[in-house]
Amino acid sequence: MKKIFLSASVPKLDRPEKYHKTADVIAIRDAVKALATVVIPKAELIWGGHPAITPLIREILERMNTSVQLHVTIYQSGFFEGHFPKDNQAFEHIIITTPKKDKPESLKEMRARMIGDNDFAAGIFIGGMEGVEAEYALFKKYHPQTPALAIASTGAAAGIVYKQQLENAMKPDPRLKDDYAYMALFKDLLRDVIAAS
């Protein structure tokens, strides 16, 4: 089964303005739900558990056959054990990484395991803050030839990554910037990946 990596979050107002000023919260939620709907029946969706994202995927999962539990994997840092979102209880496959001395080191370890230990067919980057930018950099390090799609229409970190791709002459698909029909967009962009699963 092919693996798709998701990096996403909803920017908080107490974080740098470059994230929350450009974020489209409705677009972030719509994009996450559409991605889960397209990917989960045919491939495996892997993400780092986030309190704003995991509930959205849980909602989609509840509408599907229970056998699709094998198609979702959450990574969580043990640093947050005891504070995991209640939505985690809806998922059977959660990988908890070893906590380090502090939060930044623990997140770094979790991201390195999540991205480095899996062979991904694509990476999707939606909204987000510093974590999405860090995960994009790691994804390109471990999977330089794998498609990394920054959904710029969701703004925030994904918009920043998309702009960086343009500046680096990577020629990202222009639909990532202005196409809000996420279900059709993901079906098209991931057609070959999903078909091969």
Short mmCIF file of N, CA and C in Angstrom, two decimals, residues 11-104:
data_model
loop_
_atom_site.label_atom_id
_atom_site.label_comp_id
_atom_site.label_asym_id
_atom_site.label_seq_id
_atom_site.Cartn_x
_atom_site.Cartn_y
_atom_site.Cartn_z
N PRO A 11 -2.92 27.79 11.92
CA PRO A 11 -2.08 28.75 12.65
C PRO A 11 -2.81 29.42 13.82
N LYS A 12 -2.07 29.60 14.91
CA LYS A 12 -2.60 30.26 16.10
C LYS A 12 -2.25 31.75 16.06
N LEU A 13 -3.09 32.54 16.68
CA LEU A 13 -2.90 33.99 16.66
C LEU A 13 -1.67 34.46 17.44
N ASP A 14 -1.18 33.63 18.36
CA ASP A 14 -0.01 34.03 19.13
C ASP A 14 1.30 33.64 18.45
N ARG A 15 1.23 33.12 17.25
CA ARG A 15 2.43 32.73 16.50
C ARG A 15 2.75 33.82 15.47
N PRO A 16 3.88 33.73 14.77
CA PRO A 16 4.26 34.78 13.82
C PRO A 16 3.14 35.15 12.85
N GLU A 17 3.02 36.45 12.61
CA GLU A 17 1.94 36.98 11.77
C GLU A 17 1.95 36.39 10.36
N LYS A 18 3.14 36.05 9.86
CA LYS A 18 3.23 35.54 8.48
C LYS A 18 2.41 34.26 8.30
N TYR A 19 2.10 33.57 9.39
CA TYR A 19 1.28 32.36 9.30
C TYR A 19 -0.21 32.68 9.42
N HIS A 20 -0.62 33.29 10.52
CA HIS A 20 -2.06 33.48 10.73
C HIS A 20 -2.65 34.58 9.85
N LYS A 21 -1.83 35.53 9.39
CA LYS A 21 -2.35 36.61 8.55
C LYS A 21 -2.80 36.08 7.18
N THR A 22 -2.11 35.09 6.67
CA THR A 22 -2.44 34.58 5.32
C THR A 22 -3.25 33.29 5.36
N ALA A 23 -3.45 32.73 6.55
CA ALA A 23 -4.15 31.43 6.64
C ALA A 23 -5.62 31.55 6.27
N ASP A 24 -6.09 30.57 5.53
CA ASP A 24 -7.52 30.45 5.22
C ASP A 24 -8.00 29.20 5.98
N VAL A 25 -8.55 29.42 7.16
CA VAL A 25 -8.92 28.30 8.04
C VAL A 25 -9.93 27.37 7.40
N ILE A 26 -10.91 27.92 6.71
CA ILE A 26 -11.92 27.08 6.04
C ILE A 26 -11.25 26.24 4.96
N ALA A 27 -10.35 26.85 4.19
CA ALA A 27 -9.64 26.11 3.14
C ALA A 27 -8.77 25.01 3.75
N ILE A 28 -8.11 25.29 4.87
CA ILE A 28 -7.27 24.28 5.53
C ILE A 28 -8.13 23.07 5.90
N ARG A 29 -9.27 23.33 6.54
CA ARG A 29 -10.15 22.22 6.96
C ARG A 29 -10.70 21.47 5.76
N ASP A 30 -11.13 22.20 4.75
CA ASP A 30 -11.68 21.55 3.55
C ASP A 30 -10.62 20.69 2.86
N ALA A 31 -9.39 21.21 2.78
CA ALA A 31 -8.32 20.48 2.12
C ALA A 31 -7.96 19.20 2.87
N VAL A 32 -7.88 19.28 4.19
CA VAL A 32 -7.56 18.09 5.00
C VAL A 32 -8.65 17.03 4.82
N LYS A 33 -9.91 17.44 4.90
CA LYS A 33 -11.02 16.49 4.76
C LYS A 33 -11.03 15.86 3.37
N ALA A 34 -10.80 16.67 2.35
CA ALA A 34 -10.78 16.14 0.98
C ALA A 34 -9.63 15.16 0.79
N LEU A 35 -8.45 15.51 1.32
CA LEU A 35 -7.29 14.62 1.19
C LEU A 35 -7.58 13.27 1.85
N ALA A 36 -8.10 13.32 3.08
CA ALA A 36 -8.41 12.07 3.79
C ALA A 36 -9.44 11.25 3.02
N THR A 37 -10.44 11.89 2.46
CA THR A 37 -11.48 11.19 1.71
C THR A 37 -10.91 10.50 0.48
N VAL A 38 -9.98 11.16 -0.19
CA VAL A 38 -9.39 10.62 -1.42
C VAL A 38 -8.36 9.53 -1.11
N VAL A 39 -7.53 9.75 -0.08
CA VAL A 39 -6.40 8.85 0.17
C VAL A 39 -6.78 7.60 0.97
N ILE A 40 -7.52 7.77 2.05
CA ILE A 40 -7.70 6.66 3.00
C ILE A 40 -8.27 5.38 2.40
N PRO A 41 -9.23 5.42 1.49
CA PRO A 41 -9.73 4.14 0.98
C PRO A 41 -8.71 3.35 0.16
N LYS A 42 -7.70 4.04 -0.41
CA LYS A 42 -6.81 3.39 -1.36
C LYS A 42 -5.35 3.31 -0.92
N ALA A 43 -4.94 4.19 -0.01
CA ALA A 43 -3.53 4.25 0.41
C ALA A 43 -3.48 4.50 1.91
N GLU A 44 -2.27 4.73 2.43
CA GLU A 44 -2.11 4.99 3.86
C GLU A 44 -1.76 6.45 4.07
N LEU A 45 -2.49 7.12 4.94
CA LEU A 45 -2.24 8.52 5.27
C LEU A 45 -1.49 8.56 6.60
N ILE A 46 -0.36 9.26 6.61
CA ILE A 46 0.49 9.35 7.80
C ILE A 46 0.68 10.82 8.16
N TRP A 47 0.48 11.16 9.44
CA TRP A 47 0.67 12.53 9.89
C TRP A 47 1.07 12.56 11.36
N GLY A 48 1.60 13.70 11.79
CA GLY A 48 1.91 13.91 13.20
C GLY A 48 0.67 14.44 13.88
N GLY A 49 0.18 13.73 14.87
CA GLY A 49 -1.06 14.09 15.54
C GLY A 49 -1.09 15.55 15.94
N HIS A 50 -2.13 16.25 15.53
CA HIS A 50 -2.27 17.67 15.84
C HIS A 50 -3.72 17.90 16.25
N PRO A 51 -3.96 18.63 17.35
CA PRO A 51 -5.32 18.79 17.86
C PRO A 51 -6.30 19.47 16.91
N ALA A 52 -5.81 20.19 15.90
CA ALA A 52 -6.72 20.82 14.95
C ALA A 52 -6.95 19.95 13.71
N ILE A 53 -6.08 18.97 13.48
CA ILE A 53 -6.14 18.16 12.25
C ILE A 53 -6.72 16.77 12.50
N THR A 54 -6.28 16.12 13.57
CA THR A 54 -6.73 14.76 13.86
C THR A 54 -8.25 14.64 13.94
N PRO A 55 -8.98 15.59 14.56
CA PRO A 55 -10.45 15.47 14.58
C PRO A 55 -11.08 15.49 13.20
N LEU A 56 -10.49 16.24 12.28
CA LEU A 56 -11.02 16.30 10.91
C LEU A 56 -10.89 14.95 10.22
N ILE A 57 -9.75 14.30 10.43
CA ILE A 57 -9.53 12.99 9.81
C ILE A 57 -10.39 11.93 10.50
N ARG A 58 -10.54 12.06 11.82
CA ARG A 58 -11.43 11.14 12.54
C ARG A 58 -12.85 11.20 11.99
N GLU A 59 -13.31 12.40 11.72
CA GLU A 59 -14.66 12.60 11.18
C GLU A 59 -14.83 11.87 9.84
N ILE A 60 -13.83 11.96 8.99
CA ILE A 60 -13.88 11.27 7.69
C ILE A 60 -13.83 9.76 7.90
N LEU A 61 -12.95 9.33 8.79
CA LEU A 61 -12.79 7.90 9.05
C LEU A 61 -14.09 7.28 9.55
N GLU A 62 -14.83 8.00 10.37
CA GLU A 62 -16.08 7.48 10.93
C GLU A 62 -17.13 7.21 9.86
N ARG A 63 -17.00 7.87 8.73
CA ARG A 63 -17.96 7.66 7.64
C ARG A 63 -17.59 6.46 6.77
N MET A 64 -16.40 5.92 7.00
CA MET A 64 -15.91 4.82 6.16
C MET A 64 -16.01 3.49 6.90
N ASN A 65 -15.78 2.44 6.16
CA ASN A 65 -15.74 1.09 6.72
C ASN A 65 -14.59 1.00 7.73
N THR A 66 -14.80 0.29 8.83
CA THR A 66 -13.76 0.19 9.87
C THR A 66 -12.47 -0.45 9.37
N SER A 67 -12.52 -1.18 8.27
CA SER A 67 -11.31 -1.83 7.76
C SER A 67 -10.26 -0.81 7.31
N VAL A 68 -10.66 0.45 7.11
CA VAL A 68 -9.70 1.45 6.67
C VAL A 68 -8.79 1.92 7.81
N GLN A 69 -8.98 1.41 9.02
CA GLN A 69 -8.07 1.74 10.12
C GLN A 69 -6.62 1.42 9.74
N LEU A 70 -6.43 0.42 8.89
CA LEU A 70 -5.08 0.06 8.44
C LEU A 70 -4.49 1.13 7.53
N HIS A 71 -5.31 2.07 7.11
CA HIS A 71 -4.88 3.08 6.16
C HIS A 71 -4.51 4.40 6.82
N VAL A 72 -4.44 4.44 8.14
CA VAL A 72 -4.08 5.67 8.84
C VAL A 72 -3.06 5.38 9.95
N THR A 73 -2.06 6.25 10.03
CA THR A 73 -1.05 6.15 11.08
C THR A 73 -0.75 7.53 11.62
N ILE A 74 -0.81 7.66 12.93
CA ILE A 74 -0.48 8.92 13.60
C ILE A 74 0.86 8.74 14.33
N TYR A 75 1.71 9.75 14.21
CA TYR A 75 2.92 9.81 15.02
C TYR A 75 2.72 10.86 16.11
N GLN A 76 3.11 10.54 17.32
CA GLN A 76 3.05 11.47 18.45
C GLN A 76 4.36 11.39 19.22
N SER A 77 4.83 12.50 19.71
CA SER A 77 6.01 12.49 20.57
C SER A 77 5.58 12.11 21.98
N GLY A 78 6.34 11.23 22.61
CA GLY A 78 6.08 10.83 23.98
C GLY A 78 6.17 12.01 24.95
N PHE A 79 6.75 13.12 24.50
CA PHE A 79 6.86 14.32 25.33
C PHE A 79 5.47 14.80 25.76
N PHE A 80 4.46 14.55 24.90
CA PHE A 80 3.10 15.04 25.16
C PHE A 80 2.21 13.97 25.77
N GLU A 81 2.78 12.82 26.15
CA GLU A 81 1.95 11.75 26.70
C GLU A 81 1.19 12.27 27.93
N GLY A 82 -0.08 11.93 27.99
CA GLY A 82 -0.94 12.45 29.04
C GLY A 82 -1.72 13.66 28.57
N HIS A 83 -1.31 14.20 27.41
CA HIS A 83 -1.98 15.37 26.85
C HIS A 83 -2.39 15.14 25.40
N PHE A 84 -2.39 13.87 24.97
CA PHE A 84 -2.80 13.58 23.59
C PHE A 84 -4.26 13.95 23.40
N PRO A 85 -4.63 14.42 22.20
CA PRO A 85 -6.03 14.73 21.94
C PRO A 85 -6.92 13.50 22.12
N LYS A 86 -8.13 13.69 22.64
CA LYS A 86 -9.06 12.58 22.82
C LYS A 86 -9.38 11.89 21.51
N ASP A 87 -9.29 12.63 20.42
CA ASP A 87 -9.58 12.06 19.10
C ASP A 87 -8.62 10.92 18.75
N ASN A 88 -7.45 10.89 19.37
CA ASN A 88 -6.50 9.80 19.11
C ASN A 88 -7.12 8.43 19.40
N GLN A 89 -8.06 8.40 20.34
CA GLN A 89 -8.66 7.12 20.74
C GLN A 89 -9.43 6.45 19.60
N ALA A 90 -9.76 7.21 18.56
CA ALA A 90 -10.48 6.65 17.42
C ALA A 90 -9.56 5.92 16.45
N PHE A 91 -8.26 6.00 16.68
CA PHE A 91 -7.29 5.41 15.76
C PHE A 91 -6.57 4.23 16.40
N GLU A 92 -6.37 3.20 15.60
CA GLU A 92 -5.73 1.99 16.11
C GLU A 92 -4.21 2.03 16.00
N HIS A 93 -3.70 2.76 15.01
CA HIS A 93 -2.26 2.73 14.75
C HIS A 93 -1.63 4.08 15.08
N ILE A 94 -1.09 4.16 16.30
CA ILE A 94 -0.39 5.37 16.76
C ILE A 94 1.02 4.99 17.16
N ILE A 95 1.99 5.69 16.60
CA ILE A 95 3.40 5.44 16.94
C ILE A 95 3.87 6.58 17.84
N ILE A 96 4.27 6.23 19.06
CA ILE A 96 4.74 7.22 20.02
C ILE A 96 6.26 7.17 20.07
N THR A 97 6.88 8.29 19.74
CA THR A 97 8.34 8.32 19.71
C THR A 97 8.89 8.71 21.08
N THR A 98 10.12 8.34 21.32
CA THR A 98 10.78 8.56 22.61
C THR A 98 10.97 10.06 22.87
N PRO A 99 10.51 10.54 24.03
CA PRO A 99 10.71 11.96 24.34
C PRO A 99 12.19 12.26 24.59
N LYS A 100 12.59 13.46 24.22
CA LYS A 100 13.96 13.92 24.47
C LYS A 100 13.94 14.92 25.63
N LYS A 101 15.03 15.67 25.80
CA LYS A 101 15.15 16.55 26.98
C LYS A 101 14.16 17.71 27.00
N ASP A 102 13.70 18.15 25.81
CA ASP A 102 12.76 19.26 25.79
C ASP A 102 11.81 19.12 24.60
N LYS A 103 10.86 20.02 24.51
CA LYS A 103 9.84 19.96 23.46
C LYS A 103 10.45 20.05 22.05
N PRO A 104 11.32 21.03 21.76
CA PRO A 104 11.88 21.12 20.40
C PRO A 104 12.64 19.84 19.99
#
